[in-house]
PDB file of C-alpha atoms in Angstrom:
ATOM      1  CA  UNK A   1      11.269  -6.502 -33.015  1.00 60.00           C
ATOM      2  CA  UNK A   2      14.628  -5.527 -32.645  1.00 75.00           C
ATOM      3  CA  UNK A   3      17.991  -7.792 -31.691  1.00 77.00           C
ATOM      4  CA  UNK A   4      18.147  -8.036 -27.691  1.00 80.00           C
ATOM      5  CA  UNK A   5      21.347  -5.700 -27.097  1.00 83.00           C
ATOM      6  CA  UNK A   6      23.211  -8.614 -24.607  1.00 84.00           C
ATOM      7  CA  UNK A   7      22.651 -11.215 -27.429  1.00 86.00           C
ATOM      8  CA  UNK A   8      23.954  -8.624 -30.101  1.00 88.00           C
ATOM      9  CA  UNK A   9      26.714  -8.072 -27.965  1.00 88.00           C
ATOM     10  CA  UNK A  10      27.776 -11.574 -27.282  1.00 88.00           C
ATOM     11  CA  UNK A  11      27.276 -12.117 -31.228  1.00 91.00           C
ATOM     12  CA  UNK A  12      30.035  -9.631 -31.756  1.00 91.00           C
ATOM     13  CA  UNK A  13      32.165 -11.359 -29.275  1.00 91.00           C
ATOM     14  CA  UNK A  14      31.153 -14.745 -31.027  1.00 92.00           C
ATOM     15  CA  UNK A  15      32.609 -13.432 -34.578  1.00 93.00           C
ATOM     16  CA  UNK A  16      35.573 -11.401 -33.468  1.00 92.00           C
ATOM     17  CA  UNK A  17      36.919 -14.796 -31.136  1.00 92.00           C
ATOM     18  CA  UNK A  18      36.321 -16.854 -34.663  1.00 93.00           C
ATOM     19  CA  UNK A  19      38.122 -14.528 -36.927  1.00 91.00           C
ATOM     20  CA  UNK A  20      40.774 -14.384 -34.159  1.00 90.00           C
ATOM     21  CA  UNK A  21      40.713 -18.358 -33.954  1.00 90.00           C
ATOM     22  CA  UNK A  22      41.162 -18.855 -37.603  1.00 89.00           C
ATOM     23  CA  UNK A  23      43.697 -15.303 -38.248  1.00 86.00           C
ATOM     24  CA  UNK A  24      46.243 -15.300 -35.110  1.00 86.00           C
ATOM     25  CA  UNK A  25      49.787 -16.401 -35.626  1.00 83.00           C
ATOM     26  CA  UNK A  26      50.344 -18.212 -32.646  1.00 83.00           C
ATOM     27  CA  UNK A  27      47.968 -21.553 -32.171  1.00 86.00           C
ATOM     28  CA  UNK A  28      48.504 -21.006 -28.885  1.00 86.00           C
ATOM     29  CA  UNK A  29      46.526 -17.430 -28.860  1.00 87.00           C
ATOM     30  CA  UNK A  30      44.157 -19.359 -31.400  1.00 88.00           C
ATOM     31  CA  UNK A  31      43.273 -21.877 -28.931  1.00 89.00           C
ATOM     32  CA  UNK A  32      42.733 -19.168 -26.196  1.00 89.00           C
ATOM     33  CA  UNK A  33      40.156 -17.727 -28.640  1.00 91.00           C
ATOM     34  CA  UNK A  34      38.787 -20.905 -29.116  1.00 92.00           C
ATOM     35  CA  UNK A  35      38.120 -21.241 -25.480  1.00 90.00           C
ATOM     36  CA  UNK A  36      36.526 -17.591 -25.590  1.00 90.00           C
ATOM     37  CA  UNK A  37      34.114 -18.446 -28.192  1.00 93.00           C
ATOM     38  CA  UNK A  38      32.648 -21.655 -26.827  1.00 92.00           C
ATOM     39  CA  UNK A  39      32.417 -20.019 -23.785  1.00 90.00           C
ATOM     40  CA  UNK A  40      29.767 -17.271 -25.076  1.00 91.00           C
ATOM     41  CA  UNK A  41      27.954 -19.423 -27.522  1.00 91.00           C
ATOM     42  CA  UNK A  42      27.493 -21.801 -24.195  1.00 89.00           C
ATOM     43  CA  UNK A  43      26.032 -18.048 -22.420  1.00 88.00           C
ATOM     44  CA  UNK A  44      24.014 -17.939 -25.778  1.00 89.00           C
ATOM     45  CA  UNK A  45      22.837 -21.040 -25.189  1.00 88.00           C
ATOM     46  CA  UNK A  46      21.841 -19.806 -21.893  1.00 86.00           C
ATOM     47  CA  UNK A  47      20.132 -16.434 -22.683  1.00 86.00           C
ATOM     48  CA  UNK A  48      17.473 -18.951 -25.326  1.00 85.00           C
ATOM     49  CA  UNK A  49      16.775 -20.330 -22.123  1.00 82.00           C
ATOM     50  CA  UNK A  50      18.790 -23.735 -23.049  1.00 83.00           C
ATOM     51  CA  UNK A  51      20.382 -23.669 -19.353  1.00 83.00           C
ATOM     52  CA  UNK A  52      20.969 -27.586 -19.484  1.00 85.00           C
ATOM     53  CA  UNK A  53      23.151 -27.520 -23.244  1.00 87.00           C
ATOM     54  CA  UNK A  54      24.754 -24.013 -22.166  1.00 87.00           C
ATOM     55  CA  UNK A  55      26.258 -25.667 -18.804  1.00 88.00           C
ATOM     56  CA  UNK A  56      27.250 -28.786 -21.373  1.00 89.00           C
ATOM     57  CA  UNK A  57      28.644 -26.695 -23.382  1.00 90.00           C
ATOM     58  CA  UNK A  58      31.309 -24.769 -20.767  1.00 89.00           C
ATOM     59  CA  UNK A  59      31.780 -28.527 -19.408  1.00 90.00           C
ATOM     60  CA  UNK A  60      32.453 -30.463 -21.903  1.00 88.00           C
ATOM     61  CA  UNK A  61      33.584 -28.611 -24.864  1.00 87.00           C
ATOM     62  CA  UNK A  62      35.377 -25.384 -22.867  1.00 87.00           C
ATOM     63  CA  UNK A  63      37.169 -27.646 -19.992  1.00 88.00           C
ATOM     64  CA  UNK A  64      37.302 -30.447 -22.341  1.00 88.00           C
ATOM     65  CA  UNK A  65      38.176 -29.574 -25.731  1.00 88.00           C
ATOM     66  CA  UNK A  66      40.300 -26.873 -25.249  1.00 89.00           C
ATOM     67  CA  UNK A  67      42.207 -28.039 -22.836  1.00 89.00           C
ATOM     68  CA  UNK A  68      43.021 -31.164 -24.972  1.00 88.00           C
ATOM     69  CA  UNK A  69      44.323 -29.239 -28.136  1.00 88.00           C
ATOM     70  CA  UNK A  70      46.650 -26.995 -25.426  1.00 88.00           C
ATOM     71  CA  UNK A  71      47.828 -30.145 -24.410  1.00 86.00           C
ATOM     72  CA  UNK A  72      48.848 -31.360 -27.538  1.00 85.00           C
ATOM     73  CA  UNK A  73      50.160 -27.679 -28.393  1.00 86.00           C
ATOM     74  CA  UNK A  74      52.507 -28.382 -25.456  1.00 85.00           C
ATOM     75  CA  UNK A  75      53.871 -31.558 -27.036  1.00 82.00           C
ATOM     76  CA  UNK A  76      55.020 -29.417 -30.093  1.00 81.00           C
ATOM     77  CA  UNK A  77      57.919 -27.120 -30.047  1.00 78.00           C
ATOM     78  CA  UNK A  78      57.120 -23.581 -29.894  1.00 74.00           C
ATOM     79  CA  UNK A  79      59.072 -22.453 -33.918  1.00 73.00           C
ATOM     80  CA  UNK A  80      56.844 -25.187 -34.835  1.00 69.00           C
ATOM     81  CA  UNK A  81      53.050 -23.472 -33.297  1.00 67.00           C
ATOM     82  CA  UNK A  82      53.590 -20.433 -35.107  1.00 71.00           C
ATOM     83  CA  UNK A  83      51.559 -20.569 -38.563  1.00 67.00           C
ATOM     84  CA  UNK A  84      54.314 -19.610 -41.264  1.00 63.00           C
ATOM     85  CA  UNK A  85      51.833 -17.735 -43.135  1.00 58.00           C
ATOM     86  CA  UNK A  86      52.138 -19.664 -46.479  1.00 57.00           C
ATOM     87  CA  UNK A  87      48.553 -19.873 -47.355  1.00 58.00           C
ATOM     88  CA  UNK A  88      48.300 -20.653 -51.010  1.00 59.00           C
ATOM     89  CA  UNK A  89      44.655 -21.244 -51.232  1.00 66.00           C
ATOM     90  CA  UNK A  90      43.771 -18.013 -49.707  1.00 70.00           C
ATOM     91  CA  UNK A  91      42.201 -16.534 -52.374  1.00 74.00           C
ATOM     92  CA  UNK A  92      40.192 -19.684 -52.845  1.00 74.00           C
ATOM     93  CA  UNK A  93      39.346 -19.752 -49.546  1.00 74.00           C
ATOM     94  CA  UNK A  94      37.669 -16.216 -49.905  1.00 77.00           C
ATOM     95  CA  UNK A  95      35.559 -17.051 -52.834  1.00 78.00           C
ATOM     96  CA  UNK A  96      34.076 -20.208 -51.268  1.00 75.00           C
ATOM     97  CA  UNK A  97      33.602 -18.549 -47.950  1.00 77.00           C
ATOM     98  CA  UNK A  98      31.661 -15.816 -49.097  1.00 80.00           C
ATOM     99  CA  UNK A  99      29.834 -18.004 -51.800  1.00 78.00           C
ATOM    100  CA  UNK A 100      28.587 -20.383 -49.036  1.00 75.00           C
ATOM    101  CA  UNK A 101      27.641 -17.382 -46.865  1.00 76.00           C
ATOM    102  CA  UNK A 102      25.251 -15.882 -50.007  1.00 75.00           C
ATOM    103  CA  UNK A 103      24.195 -19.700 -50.777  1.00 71.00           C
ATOM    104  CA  UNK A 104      22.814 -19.737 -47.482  1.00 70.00           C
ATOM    105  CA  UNK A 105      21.363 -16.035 -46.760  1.00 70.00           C
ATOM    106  CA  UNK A 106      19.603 -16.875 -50.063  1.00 68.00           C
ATOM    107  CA  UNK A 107      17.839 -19.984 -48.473  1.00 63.00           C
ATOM    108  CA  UNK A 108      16.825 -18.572 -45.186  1.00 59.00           C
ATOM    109  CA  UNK A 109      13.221 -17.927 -45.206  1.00 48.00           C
ATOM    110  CA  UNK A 110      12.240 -14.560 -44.034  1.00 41.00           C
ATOM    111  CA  UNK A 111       9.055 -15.708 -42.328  1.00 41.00           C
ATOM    112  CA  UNK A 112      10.440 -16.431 -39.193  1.00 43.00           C
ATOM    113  CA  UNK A 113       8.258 -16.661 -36.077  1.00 39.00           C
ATOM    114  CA  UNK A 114       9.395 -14.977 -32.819  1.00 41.00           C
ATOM    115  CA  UNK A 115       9.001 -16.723 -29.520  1.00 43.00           C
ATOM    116  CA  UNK A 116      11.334 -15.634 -26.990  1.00 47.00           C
ATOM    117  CA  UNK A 117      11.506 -16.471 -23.497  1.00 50.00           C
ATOM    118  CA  UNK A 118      12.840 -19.053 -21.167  1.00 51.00           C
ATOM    119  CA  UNK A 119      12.848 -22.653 -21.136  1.00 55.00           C
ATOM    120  CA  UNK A 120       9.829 -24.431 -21.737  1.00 60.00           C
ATOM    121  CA  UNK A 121      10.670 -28.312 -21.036  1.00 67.00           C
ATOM    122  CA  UNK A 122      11.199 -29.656 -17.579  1.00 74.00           C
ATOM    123  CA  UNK A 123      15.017 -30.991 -17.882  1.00 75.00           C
ATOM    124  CA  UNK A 124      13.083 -34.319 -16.104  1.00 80.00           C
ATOM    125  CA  UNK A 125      11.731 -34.998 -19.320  1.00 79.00           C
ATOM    126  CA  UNK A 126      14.658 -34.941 -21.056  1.00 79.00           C
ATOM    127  CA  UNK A 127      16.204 -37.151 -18.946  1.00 81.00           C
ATOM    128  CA  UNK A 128      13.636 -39.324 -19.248  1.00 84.00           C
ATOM    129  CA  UNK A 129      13.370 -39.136 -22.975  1.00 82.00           C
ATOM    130  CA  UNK A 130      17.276 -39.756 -23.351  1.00 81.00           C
ATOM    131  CA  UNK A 131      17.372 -42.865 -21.474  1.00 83.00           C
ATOM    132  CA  UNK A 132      13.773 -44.548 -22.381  1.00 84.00           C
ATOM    133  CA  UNK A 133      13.527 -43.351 -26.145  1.00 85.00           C
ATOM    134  CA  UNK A 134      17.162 -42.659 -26.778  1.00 84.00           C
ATOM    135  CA  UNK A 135      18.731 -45.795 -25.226  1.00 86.00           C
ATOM    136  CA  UNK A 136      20.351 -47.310 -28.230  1.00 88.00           C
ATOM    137  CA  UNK A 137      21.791 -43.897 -29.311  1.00 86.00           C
ATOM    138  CA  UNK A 138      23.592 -43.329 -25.786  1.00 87.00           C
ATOM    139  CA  UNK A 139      24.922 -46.286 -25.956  1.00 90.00           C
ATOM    140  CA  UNK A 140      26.170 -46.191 -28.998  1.00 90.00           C
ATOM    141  CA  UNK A 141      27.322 -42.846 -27.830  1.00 88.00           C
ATOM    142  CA  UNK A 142      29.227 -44.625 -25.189  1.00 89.00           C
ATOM    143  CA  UNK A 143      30.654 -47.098 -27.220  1.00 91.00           C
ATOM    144  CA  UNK A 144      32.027 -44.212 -29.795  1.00 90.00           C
ATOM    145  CA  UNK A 145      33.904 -42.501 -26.953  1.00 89.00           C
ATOM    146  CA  UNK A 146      35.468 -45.647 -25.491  1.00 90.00           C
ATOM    147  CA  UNK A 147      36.636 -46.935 -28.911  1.00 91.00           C
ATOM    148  CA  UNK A 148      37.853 -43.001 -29.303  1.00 88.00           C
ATOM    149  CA  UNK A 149      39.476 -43.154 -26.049  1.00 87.00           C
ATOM    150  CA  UNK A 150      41.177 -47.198 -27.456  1.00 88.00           C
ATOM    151  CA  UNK A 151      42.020 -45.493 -30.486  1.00 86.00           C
ATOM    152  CA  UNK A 152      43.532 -42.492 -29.715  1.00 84.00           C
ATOM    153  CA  UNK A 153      45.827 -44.665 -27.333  1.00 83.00           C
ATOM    154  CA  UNK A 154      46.501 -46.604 -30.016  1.00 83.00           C
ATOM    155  CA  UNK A 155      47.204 -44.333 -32.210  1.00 80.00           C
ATOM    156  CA  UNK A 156      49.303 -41.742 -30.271  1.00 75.00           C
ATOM    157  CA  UNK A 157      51.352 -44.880 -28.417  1.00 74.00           C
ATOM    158  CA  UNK A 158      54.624 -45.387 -28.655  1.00 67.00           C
ATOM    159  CA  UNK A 159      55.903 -47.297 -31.428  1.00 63.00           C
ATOM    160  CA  UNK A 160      59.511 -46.522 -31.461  1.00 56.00           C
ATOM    161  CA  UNK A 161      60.921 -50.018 -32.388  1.00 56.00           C
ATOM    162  CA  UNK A 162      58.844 -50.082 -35.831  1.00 54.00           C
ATOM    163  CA  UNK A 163      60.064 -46.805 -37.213  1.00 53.00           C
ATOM    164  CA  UNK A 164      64.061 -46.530 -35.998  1.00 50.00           C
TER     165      UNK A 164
ATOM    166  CA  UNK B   1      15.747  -8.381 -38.465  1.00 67.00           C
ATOM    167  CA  UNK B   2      14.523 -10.495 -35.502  1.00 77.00           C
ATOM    168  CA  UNK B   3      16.238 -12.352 -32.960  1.00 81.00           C
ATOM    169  CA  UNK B   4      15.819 -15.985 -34.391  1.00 82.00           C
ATOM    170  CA  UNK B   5      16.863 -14.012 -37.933  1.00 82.00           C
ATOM    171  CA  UNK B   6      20.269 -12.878 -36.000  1.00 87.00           C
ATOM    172  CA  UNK B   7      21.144 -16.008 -34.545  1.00 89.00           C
ATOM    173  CA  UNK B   8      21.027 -17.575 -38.077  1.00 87.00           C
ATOM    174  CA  UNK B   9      23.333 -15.004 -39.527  1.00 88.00           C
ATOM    175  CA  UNK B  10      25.863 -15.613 -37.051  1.00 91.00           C
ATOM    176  CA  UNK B  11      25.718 -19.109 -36.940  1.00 92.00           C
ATOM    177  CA  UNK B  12      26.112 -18.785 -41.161  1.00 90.00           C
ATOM    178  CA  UNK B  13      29.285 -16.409 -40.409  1.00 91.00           C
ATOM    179  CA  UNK B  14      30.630 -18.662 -37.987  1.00 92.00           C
ATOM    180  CA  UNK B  15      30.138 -21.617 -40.841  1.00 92.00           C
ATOM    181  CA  UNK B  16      31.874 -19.425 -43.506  1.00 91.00           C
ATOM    182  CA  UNK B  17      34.173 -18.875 -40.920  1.00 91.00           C
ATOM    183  CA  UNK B  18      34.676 -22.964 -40.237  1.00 92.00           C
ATOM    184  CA  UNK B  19      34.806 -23.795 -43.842  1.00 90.00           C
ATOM    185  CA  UNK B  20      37.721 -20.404 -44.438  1.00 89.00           C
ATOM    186  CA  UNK B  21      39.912 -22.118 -41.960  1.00 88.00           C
ATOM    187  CA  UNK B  22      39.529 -25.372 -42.968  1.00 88.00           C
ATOM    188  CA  UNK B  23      40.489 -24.114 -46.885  1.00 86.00           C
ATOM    189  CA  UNK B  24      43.448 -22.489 -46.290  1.00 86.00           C
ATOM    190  CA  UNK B  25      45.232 -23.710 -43.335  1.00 83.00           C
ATOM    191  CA  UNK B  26      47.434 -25.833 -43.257  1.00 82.00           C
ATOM    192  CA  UNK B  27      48.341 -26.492 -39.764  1.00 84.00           C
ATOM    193  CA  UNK B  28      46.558 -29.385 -38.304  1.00 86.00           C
ATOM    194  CA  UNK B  29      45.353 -28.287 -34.909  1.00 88.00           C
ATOM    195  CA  UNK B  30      44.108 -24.930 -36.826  1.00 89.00           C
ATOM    196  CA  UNK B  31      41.993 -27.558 -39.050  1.00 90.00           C
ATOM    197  CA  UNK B  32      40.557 -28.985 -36.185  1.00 91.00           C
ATOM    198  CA  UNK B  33      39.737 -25.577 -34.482  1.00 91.00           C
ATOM    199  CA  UNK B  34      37.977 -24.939 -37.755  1.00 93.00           C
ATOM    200  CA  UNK B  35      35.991 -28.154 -37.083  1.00 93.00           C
ATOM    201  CA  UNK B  36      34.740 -27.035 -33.984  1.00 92.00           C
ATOM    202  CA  UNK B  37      33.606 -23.372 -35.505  1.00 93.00           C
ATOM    203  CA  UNK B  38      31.299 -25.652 -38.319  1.00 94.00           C
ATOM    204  CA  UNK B  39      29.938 -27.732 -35.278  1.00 94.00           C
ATOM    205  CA  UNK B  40      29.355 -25.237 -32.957  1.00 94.00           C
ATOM    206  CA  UNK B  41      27.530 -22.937 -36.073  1.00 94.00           C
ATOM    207  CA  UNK B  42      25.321 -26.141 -36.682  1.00 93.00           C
ATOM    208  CA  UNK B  43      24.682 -26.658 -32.265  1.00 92.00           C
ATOM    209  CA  UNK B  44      23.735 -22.803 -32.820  1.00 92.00           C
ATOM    210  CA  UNK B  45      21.177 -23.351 -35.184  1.00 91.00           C
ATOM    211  CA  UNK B  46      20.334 -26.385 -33.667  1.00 90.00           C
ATOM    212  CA  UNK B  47      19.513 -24.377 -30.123  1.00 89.00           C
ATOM    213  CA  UNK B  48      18.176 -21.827 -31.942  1.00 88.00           C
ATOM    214  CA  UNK B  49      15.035 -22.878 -34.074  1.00 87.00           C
ATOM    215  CA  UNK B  50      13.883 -24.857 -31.514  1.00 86.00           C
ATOM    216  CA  UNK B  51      13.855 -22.649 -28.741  1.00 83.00           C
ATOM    217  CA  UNK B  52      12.280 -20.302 -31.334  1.00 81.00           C
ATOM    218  CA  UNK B  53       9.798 -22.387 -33.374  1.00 80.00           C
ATOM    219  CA  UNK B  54       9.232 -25.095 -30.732  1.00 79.00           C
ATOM    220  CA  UNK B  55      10.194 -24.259 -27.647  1.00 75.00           C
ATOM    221  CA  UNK B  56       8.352 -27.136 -26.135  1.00 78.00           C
ATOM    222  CA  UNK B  57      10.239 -29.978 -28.177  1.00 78.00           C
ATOM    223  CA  UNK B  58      13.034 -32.055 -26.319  1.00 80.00           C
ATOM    224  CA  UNK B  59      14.873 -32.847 -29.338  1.00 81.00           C
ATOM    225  CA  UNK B  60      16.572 -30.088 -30.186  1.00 82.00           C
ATOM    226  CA  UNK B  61      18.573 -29.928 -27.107  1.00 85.00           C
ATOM    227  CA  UNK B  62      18.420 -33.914 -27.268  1.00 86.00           C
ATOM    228  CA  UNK B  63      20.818 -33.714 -30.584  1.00 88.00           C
ATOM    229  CA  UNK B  64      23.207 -31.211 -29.400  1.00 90.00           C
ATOM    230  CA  UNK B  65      24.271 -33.221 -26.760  1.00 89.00           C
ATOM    231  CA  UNK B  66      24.901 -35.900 -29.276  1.00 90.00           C
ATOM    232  CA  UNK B  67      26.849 -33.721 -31.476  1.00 91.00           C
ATOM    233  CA  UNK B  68      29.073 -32.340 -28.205  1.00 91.00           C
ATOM    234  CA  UNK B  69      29.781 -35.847 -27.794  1.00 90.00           C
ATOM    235  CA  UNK B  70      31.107 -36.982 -31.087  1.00 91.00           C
ATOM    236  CA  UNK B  71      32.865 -33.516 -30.995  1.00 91.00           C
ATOM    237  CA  UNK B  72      34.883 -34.679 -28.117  1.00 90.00           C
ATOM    238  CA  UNK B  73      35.367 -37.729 -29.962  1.00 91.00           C
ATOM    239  CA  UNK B  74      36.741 -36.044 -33.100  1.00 91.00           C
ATOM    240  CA  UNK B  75      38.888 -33.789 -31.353  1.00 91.00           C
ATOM    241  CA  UNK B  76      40.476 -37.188 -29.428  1.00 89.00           C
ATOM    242  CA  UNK B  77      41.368 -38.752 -32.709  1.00 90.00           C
ATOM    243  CA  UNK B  78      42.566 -35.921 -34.356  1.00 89.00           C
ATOM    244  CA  UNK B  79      44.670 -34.931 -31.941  1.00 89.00           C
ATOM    245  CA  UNK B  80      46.127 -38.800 -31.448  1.00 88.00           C
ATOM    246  CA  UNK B  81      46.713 -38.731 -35.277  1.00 86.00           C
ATOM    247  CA  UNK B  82      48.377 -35.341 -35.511  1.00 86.00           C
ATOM    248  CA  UNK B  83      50.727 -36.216 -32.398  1.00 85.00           C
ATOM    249  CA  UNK B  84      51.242 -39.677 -34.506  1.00 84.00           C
ATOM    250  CA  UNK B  85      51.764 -37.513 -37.700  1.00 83.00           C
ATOM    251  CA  UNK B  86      54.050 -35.397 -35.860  1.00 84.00           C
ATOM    252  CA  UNK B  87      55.978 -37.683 -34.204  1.00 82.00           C
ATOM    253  CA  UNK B  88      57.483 -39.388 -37.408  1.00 81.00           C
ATOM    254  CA  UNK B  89      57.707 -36.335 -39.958  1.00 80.00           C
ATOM    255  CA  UNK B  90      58.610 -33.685 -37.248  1.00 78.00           C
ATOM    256  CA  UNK B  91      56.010 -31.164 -38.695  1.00 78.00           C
ATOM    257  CA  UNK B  92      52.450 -30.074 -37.665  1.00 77.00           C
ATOM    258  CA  UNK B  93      51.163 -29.418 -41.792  1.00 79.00           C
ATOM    259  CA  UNK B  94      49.467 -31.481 -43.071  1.00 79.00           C
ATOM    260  CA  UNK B  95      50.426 -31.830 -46.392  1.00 78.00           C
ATOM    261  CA  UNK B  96      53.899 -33.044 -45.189  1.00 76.00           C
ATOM    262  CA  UNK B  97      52.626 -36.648 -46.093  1.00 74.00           C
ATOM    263  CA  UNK B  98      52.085 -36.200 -49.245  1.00 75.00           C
ATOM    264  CA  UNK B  99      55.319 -34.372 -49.851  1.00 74.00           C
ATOM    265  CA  UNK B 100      57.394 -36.934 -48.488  1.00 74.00           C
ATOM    266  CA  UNK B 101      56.039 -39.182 -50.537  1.00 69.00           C
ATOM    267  CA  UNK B 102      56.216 -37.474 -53.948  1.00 67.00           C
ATOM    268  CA  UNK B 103      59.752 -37.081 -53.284  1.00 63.00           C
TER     269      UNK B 103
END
């Protein structure tokens, strides 16, 4: 069976947003792309019939994420977000990249079954699995993001006094 | 090549991707961009085999929640260390620290 054209075309979008992530000068472009990309992999998400992760997805991580790291892009001045270019591991960086990629092409079975189609769980289930199976894990979920949200405050306050 | 067989490609390219940025930048917000390429290749695959394989199973979806979660949570911290970072050595690389204190 061939690739569905509107998932090969989002793929393309997918890779050309990372390249453009990783390659672009300014961070501020970068993050831009970045906010492209997880904005199609959350329609991916949708098109495998994942409706509930794909609308997660655009939440949390599109709204969320990005607009965290352009915040902190703002608090930087603007000779300082452009990448200077001085990448001395680049070659490096190119060996290991395309070694990992072979590594793992090598180790993807080829007997792959194909079941497309839509969701198949009711979302009430997963509710109901998070909260009655998953309890512990959510709230240690919950405890991880306040202590983030402690920490970062901590981190990122103002200590003035201590370093002048 | 199938559809489950093209989702695992790009998710793999989007990995290589990840792991390029993280290996030769040196910017710390582009590091942490990387991050989020190697997560989101991982939520791919993630989202992938089990609508594929399993379509039926709760789990898969289950986990990628969890990992969009501690996502946010990474991206929080790094960003409160990198505006630390920048706020005492005035630059955004992050090999400035260990510079400094060679010299």
């Amino acid at each position: 069976m061939a690739v569905d054209p509107i998932l090969f075309a989002l793929a393309i979008i997918v890779i050309i947003s990372a390249i453009l992530t990783i390659e672009t000068k300014e961070l501020m472009h970068g993050a831009f792309f970045l906010g492209l990309l997880l904005v199609t992999l959350g329609e991916i998400y949708i098109l495998l019939g994942a409706e509930y992760v794909g609308v997660i997805q655009i939440l949390v991580y599109a709204g969320g994420v990005t607009v965290i790291m352009l915040f902190a892009l703002m608090f930087i001045p603007r000779k300082e977000a452009v990448e200077r270019g001085e990448t001395i591991y680049r070659a490096l960086g190119v060996v290991l990249t395309l070694g990992i990629i072979s590594l793992i092409l090598l180790g993807i079975g080829l007997t792959t079954k194909n079941i497309y189609g839509g969701s198949k769980i009711p979302y009430k289930d997963l509710a109901i699995t998070l909260i009655m199976q998953y309890e512990i894990s959510v709230l240690a979920i919950g405890l991880v993001l306040f202590a983030t949200i402690v920490a970062a405050a901590y981190i990122a306050g103002e200590r003035r006094k201590k370093y002048e | 090549m199938n559809n489950l067989e093209f989702i695992i490609f790009i998710s793999t390219i989007l990995f290589a991707i990840g792991i390029y940025g993280l290996s030769t930048r040196k910017n710390a917000i582009r590091m942490l961009m990387a991050v989020e390429l190697i997560l989101n290749a991982a939520n791919l695959n993630f989202i992938a085999f089990v609508q594929y394989l399993h379509p039926t199973a709760i789990y898969g979806q289950l986990f990628v929640l969890f990992v969009i979660a501690l996502a946010a949570a990474e991206v929080g911290i790094g960003i409160a260390i990198f505006l630390s970072l920048f706020r005492i050595y005035a630059s955004p690389e992050v090999d400035i620290v260990s510079k400094i204190r060679e010299e």
